[in-house]
Coordinates of C-alpha atoms in Angstrom, one line a residue:
X1 CA 110.4 117.2 119.2
X2 CA 112.0 114.2 121.1
X3 CA 112.8 110.5 120.8
X4 CA 111.3 107.9 122.6
X5 CA 114.5 106.0 123.6
X6 CA 118.1 106.6 122.5
X7 CA 119.5 107.0 119.1
X8 CA 121.9 103.9 118.5
X9 CA 123.4 105.3 115.4
X10 CA 125.6 107.9 114.2
X11 CA 124.3 109.2 110.8
X12 CA 126.7 109.0 108.0
X13 CA 127.1 111.9 105.6
X14 CA 124.3 113.8 107.6
X15 CA 124.5 117.2 106.2
X16 CA 125.2 116.5 102.6
X17 CA 122.5 113.9 102.3
X18 CA 119.9 115.9 103.7
X19 CA 121.1 118.9 101.7
X20 CA 120.6 116.5 98.7
X21 CA 117.0 116.4 99.4
X22 CA 116.5 120.2 98.8
X23 CA 113.8 120.1 101.3
X24 CA 110.8 122.3 100.9
X25 CA 109.2 123.4 104.0
X26 CA 105.9 122.0 103.2
X27 CA 107.0 119.0 101.3
X28 CA 106.6 115.4 101.9
X29 CA 109.7 113.2 102.5
X30 CA 110.5 109.5 103.1
X31 CA 113.6 108.1 105.2
X32 CA 113.3 104.5 104.3
X33 CA 116.0 103.4 106.7
X34 CA 115.1 105.1 109.7
X35 CA 117.5 103.2 112.2
X36 CA 118.6 105.5 115.0
X37 CA 116.4 108.5 113.5
X38 CA 119.3 110.8 112.9
X39 CA 118.8 111.6 109.3
X40 CA 115.0 111.8 110.1
X41 CA 115.6 114.4 112.9
X42 CA 117.5 116.6 110.5
X43 CA 114.9 116.5 107.9
X44 CA 112.3 117.3 110.3
X45 CA 114.2 120.4 111.5
X46 CA 114.1 121.7 108.2
X47 CA 110.3 121.3 107.6
X48 CA 107.6 123.7 108.2
X49 CA 104.4 122.9 110.2
X50 CA 102.8 121.5 106.9
X51 CA 105.7 119.3 106.2
X52 CA 105.5 115.6 106.4
X53 CA 108.1 112.7 106.9
X54 CA 107.5 108.9 107.0
X55 CA 110.2 106.7 108.3
X56 CA 110.4 102.9 107.4
X57 CA 112.3 100.4 109.3
X58 CA 111.8 96.6 109.5
X59 CA 113.8 96.1 112.7
X60 CA 111.7 96.3 115.8
X61 CA 114.6 97.8 117.8
X62 CA 114.3 101.0 115.6
X63 CA 110.9 101.6 117.3
X64 CA 112.8 102.9 120.6
X65 CA 114.0 105.9 118.3
X66 CA 110.6 107.0 117.2
X67 CA 110.2 110.6 116.8
X68 CA 107.5 112.1 118.7
X69 CA 106.2 114.7 116.2
X70 CA 103.0 115.2 114.5
X71 CA 104.6 115.5 111.0
X72 CA 106.3 112.2 111.4
X73 CA 104.8 108.6 110.8
X74 CA 106.7 105.3 111.5
X75 CA 106.2 102.4 109.1
X76 CA 107.2 99.2 110.6
X77 CA 108.0 97.3 107.1
X78 CA 110.8 96.7 104.7
X79 CA 111.4 99.3 102.3
X80 CA 110.6 97.0 99.5
X81 CA 107.0 97.8 100.1
X82 CA 107.4 101.4 99.9
X83 CA 104.7 102.0 97.3
X84 CA 102.0 100.1 99.0
X85 CA 102.5 102.0 102.2
X86 CA 102.7 105.3 100.8
X87 CA 99.3 104.4 99.3
X88 CA 98.0 103.4 102.6
X89 CA 99.1 106.6 104.2
X90 CA 98.0 108.9 101.6
X91 CA 101.3 110.0 100.3
X92 CA 101.7 108.5 96.9
X93 CA 103.5 111.6 95.5
X94 CA 106.7 112.8 97.5
X95 CA 109.2 115.4 97.4
X96 CA 112.3 113.3 98.3
X97 CA 113.4 109.8 99.3
X98 CA 116.5 109.2 101.4
X99 CA 118.2 105.7 101.9
X100 CA 121.3 105.0 103.9
X101 CA 121.8 101.3 103.2
X102 CA 124.6 100.3 105.7
X103 CA 124.3 98.1 108.7
X104 CA 123.9 100.3 111.6
X105 CA 126.5 100.4 114.6
X106 CA 123.8 99.0 116.7
X107 CA 123.6 95.8 114.9
X108 CA 127.2 95.4 114.6
X109 CA 127.6 96.1 118.5
X110 CA 125.0 93.5 119.5
X111 CA 126.6 90.1 119.4
X112 CA 123.3 88.2 119.7
X113 CA 122.2 89.7 116.3
X114 CA 125.0 87.9 114.6
X115 CA 126.0 90.7 112.0
X116 CA 129.6 91.0 113.4
X117 CA 132.5 88.6 113.3
X118 CA 134.1 90.6 116.2
X119 CA 131.5 89.3 118.7
X120 CA 130.5 85.7 119.0
X121 CA 126.7 85.3 119.0
X122 CA 123.8 83.4 117.4
X123 CA 124.3 82.9 113.5
X124 CA 121.2 85.1 112.9
X125 CA 121.7 88.2 110.7
X126 CA 118.0 88.9 110.3
X127 CA 117.1 92.8 110.0
X128 CA 113.5 91.7 110.8
X129 CA 113.5 89.3 113.7
X130 CA 110.1 88.2 112.9
X131 CA 111.4 86.5 109.6
X132 CA 111.9 82.8 109.8
X133 CA 115.3 82.2 107.8
X134 CA 118.4 82.9 109.7
X135 CA 122.3 82.7 108.6
X136 CA 122.4 79.5 110.3
X137 CA 119.7 78.0 108.0
X138 CA 121.7 79.2 105.1
X139 CA 124.9 77.7 106.4
X140 CA 123.7 74.5 107.3
X141 CA 120.8 73.8 104.9
X142 CA 121.8 75.0 101.6
X143 CA 123.7 72.7 99.1
X144 CA 127.4 73.4 98.2
X145 CA 126.8 75.0 95.0
X146 CA 124.1 77.5 96.2
X147 CA 126.5 78.5 99.2
X148 CA 129.4 79.1 96.5
X149 CA 127.2 81.2 94.4
X150 CA 126.2 83.5 97.6
X151 CA 129.7 83.9 98.3
X152 CA 130.6 84.7 94.8
X153 CA 127.8 87.1 94.0
X154 CA 127.4 88.8 97.2
X155 CA 130.7 88.7 98.8
X156 CA 132.6 88.8 95.6
X157 CA 135.0 86.2 97.0
X158 CA 137.0 84.3 94.3
X159 CA 137.6 81.4 96.8
X160 CA 133.8 80.9 96.9
X161 CA 133.9 77.2 96.0
X162 CA 136.5 76.3 98.7
X163 CA 134.5 78.2 101.3
X164 CA 131.2 76.5 100.6
X165 CA 133.1 73.1 100.5
X166 CA 134.6 73.8 103.8
X167 CA 131.3 74.7 105.6
X168 CA 129.8 71.6 104.3
X169 CA 132.4 69.5 105.5
X170 CA 132.3 71.2 108.9
X171 CA 128.6 71.0 109.2
X172 CA 128.5 67.2 108.4
X173 CA 130.0 66.6 112.0
X174 CA 128.2 69.5 114.0
X175 CA 125.8 72.4 112.9
X176 CA 127.3 75.7 112.6
X177 CA 125.2 77.7 114.9
X178 CA 127.4 80.7 116.0
X179 CA 129.5 83.5 114.5
X180 CA 132.5 82.1 116.2
X181 CA 132.0 78.6 114.6
X182 CA 131.6 80.1 111.1
X183 CA 134.7 82.4 111.5
X184 CA 136.7 79.3 112.6
X185 CA 135.9 77.3 109.7
X186 CA 136.5 79.9 106.9
X187 CA 139.5 81.9 108.5
X188 CA 142.1 79.2 107.3
X189 CA 141.1 79.8 103.7
X190 CA 141.3 83.5 103.7
X191 CA 144.2 85.4 102.1
X192 CA 147.1 86.5 104.4
X193 CA 147.0 90.0 105.4
X194 CA 143.2 90.2 104.2
X195 CA 141.6 88.2 106.7
X196 CA 139.4 90.7 108.2
X197 CA 138.3 92.3 104.9
X198 CA 137.4 88.8 103.4
X199 CA 135.8 87.6 106.6
X200 CA 133.8 90.8 106.3
X201 CA 132.6 89.8 102.9
X202 CA 131.6 86.3 104.0
X203 CA 129.3 87.9 106.5
X204 CA 128.1 90.4 104.0
X205 CA 127.3 87.6 101.7
X206 CA 125.1 85.9 104.1
X207 CA 123.5 88.9 105.4
X208 CA 122.4 89.8 102.0
X209 CA 121.0 86.3 101.3
X210 CA 119.1 86.1 104.7
X211 CA 117.5 89.7 104.2
X212 CA 117.2 89.3 100.4
X213 CA 118.8 92.8 100.2
X214 CA 119.6 93.1 96.5
X215 CA 115.9 92.2 95.6
X216 CA 114.4 94.6 98.1
X217 CA 116.8 97.5 97.1
X218 CA 115.7 97.0 93.3
X219 CA 112.0 97.2 94.3
X220 CA 112.4 100.1 96.5
X221 CA 114.4 102.3 93.8
X222 CA 111.8 101.4 91.4
X223 CA 109.1 102.5 93.8
X224 CA 110.9 105.7 94.7
X225 CA 111.0 106.7 91.0
X226 CA 107.2 106.3 90.6
X227 CA 106.6 108.1 93.9
X228 CA 108.8 111.2 93.2
X229 CA 107.3 114.3 92.0
X230 CA 109.0 116.1 89.1
X231 CA 111.9 117.9 90.6
X232 CA 112.0 115.4 93.6
X233 CA 115.2 114.0 94.9
X234 CA 116.4 110.5 95.5
X235 CA 119.3 110.3 98.1
X236 CA 121.2 107.1 98.5
X237 CA 124.2 106.1 100.6
X238 CA 125.8 103.0 99.7
X239 CA 128.6 101.0 101.4
X240 CA 129.7 98.2 98.8
X241 CA 130.0 97.8 95.2
X242 CA 126.8 95.8 94.7
X243 CA 124.5 98.5 96.0
X244 CA 126.6 101.2 94.5
X245 CA 126.4 99.7 91.0
X246 CA 122.6 99.2 91.2
X247 CA 122.1 102.7 92.4
X248 CA 124.4 104.2 89.7
X249 CA 122.6 102.1 87.0
X250 CA 119.0 103.4 87.9
X251 CA 120.2 107.0 87.9
X252 CA 121.9 106.7 84.6
X253 CA 119.4 104.5 82.8
X254 CA 116.2 104.2 85.2
X255 CA 116.8 100.3 85.6
X256 CA 119.1 98.4 87.9
X257 CA 120.6 96.6 85.0
X258 CA 122.0 99.6 83.5
X259 CA 120.4 98.8 80.1
X260 CA 119.9 101.9 78.0
X261 CA 116.4 102.5 76.4
X262 CA 116.2 105.2 74.0
X263 CA 113.3 106.5 71.8
X264 CA 112.7 106.9 68.3
X265 CA 114.8 109.9 68.1
X266 CA 117.6 108.4 70.0
X267 CA 117.0 110.1 73.3
X268 CA 117.8 108.2 76.5
X269 CA 114.7 107.1 78.1
X270 CA 115.4 107.9 81.8
X271 CA 113.3 109.2 84.5
X272 CA 116.1 110.7 86.8
X273 CA 119.1 112.9 86.3
X274 CA 122.3 113.0 88.6
X275 CA 122.7 116.0 90.7
X276 CA 126.2 115.2 91.9
X277 CA 128.3 114.1 88.8
X278 CA 130.8 112.7 91.2
X279 CA 130.0 110.6 94.1
X280 CA 130.2 112.4 97.7
X281 CA 132.4 110.6 100.2
X282 CA 133.0 111.3 103.9
X283 CA 136.2 113.6 104.7
X284 CA 138.8 112.5 106.9
X285 CA 137.3 113.9 110.0
X286 CA 134.1 112.1 109.6
X287 CA 136.0 108.8 109.0
X288 CA 137.9 109.4 112.1
X289 CA 134.8 110.3 114.2
X290 CA 132.8 107.3 112.7
X291 CA 134.9 104.5 111.1
X292 CA 131.6 102.9 109.7
X293 CA 131.5 105.8 107.2
X294 CA 134.8 104.9 105.5
X295 CA 133.3 103.0 102.4
X296 CA 130.0 105.2 102.2
X297 CA 129.2 106.8 98.7
X298 CA 126.5 109.3 98.3
X299 CA 124.6 109.5 95.1
X300 CA 121.8 112.3 94.4
X301 CA 119.4 112.2 91.6
X302 CA 116.3 114.5 90.6
X303 CA 113.1 113.1 89.0
X304 CA 113.0 114.5 85.4
X305 CA 109.9 116.7 84.4
X306 CA 107.7 114.3 82.2
X307 CA 110.2 111.5 82.7
X308 CA 109.2 107.8 82.6
X309 CA 107.7 106.3 85.5
X310 CA 105.6 109.3 86.3
X311 CA 103.9 107.8 89.3
X312 CA 100.5 106.6 87.7

């Protein structure tokens, strides 16, 4: 087993996340966030000859890390289309699905992709470079109200209206086309002592909007529930409260809104049960080795025998 290219990403919570899949050697598994391939390689190391792994990634750069292994299939696609591609590859029922939802260190370290405020570059933020809309399009073309909503909903920024107004004023003179320009406009409005954290949330909000991350996550989670066999595992690593809330809700209630549905006898209608009652977080050693893991939370759930969303 080898990689065509170089792994560009240090896997977060590698051992506990793959342990959480409870891998059967002959099982079928899906890594919906292939990236640098670190989690996929660990999964393959635990599979037997008849095991199977599918790896999803919409970013063309991830193809440099494709694993050369007959048990592995790479799918160049957004994970929101999980169900369609599982059907296409004859793997409609699977034993486990793993998702590491964070932005890879590769993206943050390449200024031209526009994901990081630490490096000046084009205001892009597209995970899939074949998509049309960029962060520059959002910043320059959305009206003030829509920008404010994005910063409030996806960045959880209390001063969202002031940020939106400042951007609209600045772009009336010159289009905002780089991460440096964006940072220069919003930095005066950030709280003293919290500038980096709030600036990261500005970038997070734009990235979520550009890539429609919340909608994609919802669709993937619903598809994963349908695809899992009874006893199959859903393993998800989240990095901010919006993702974590959605995953927590679907584990508890079977839907991302967290709305409890009960049958005639009052029994909760939920297709999953939590495996870890308390979220798993990186230890101090991992955070020191890989600062990206600092905000990571791992949730593991198991498909209930005879539960809702039985894959039909």
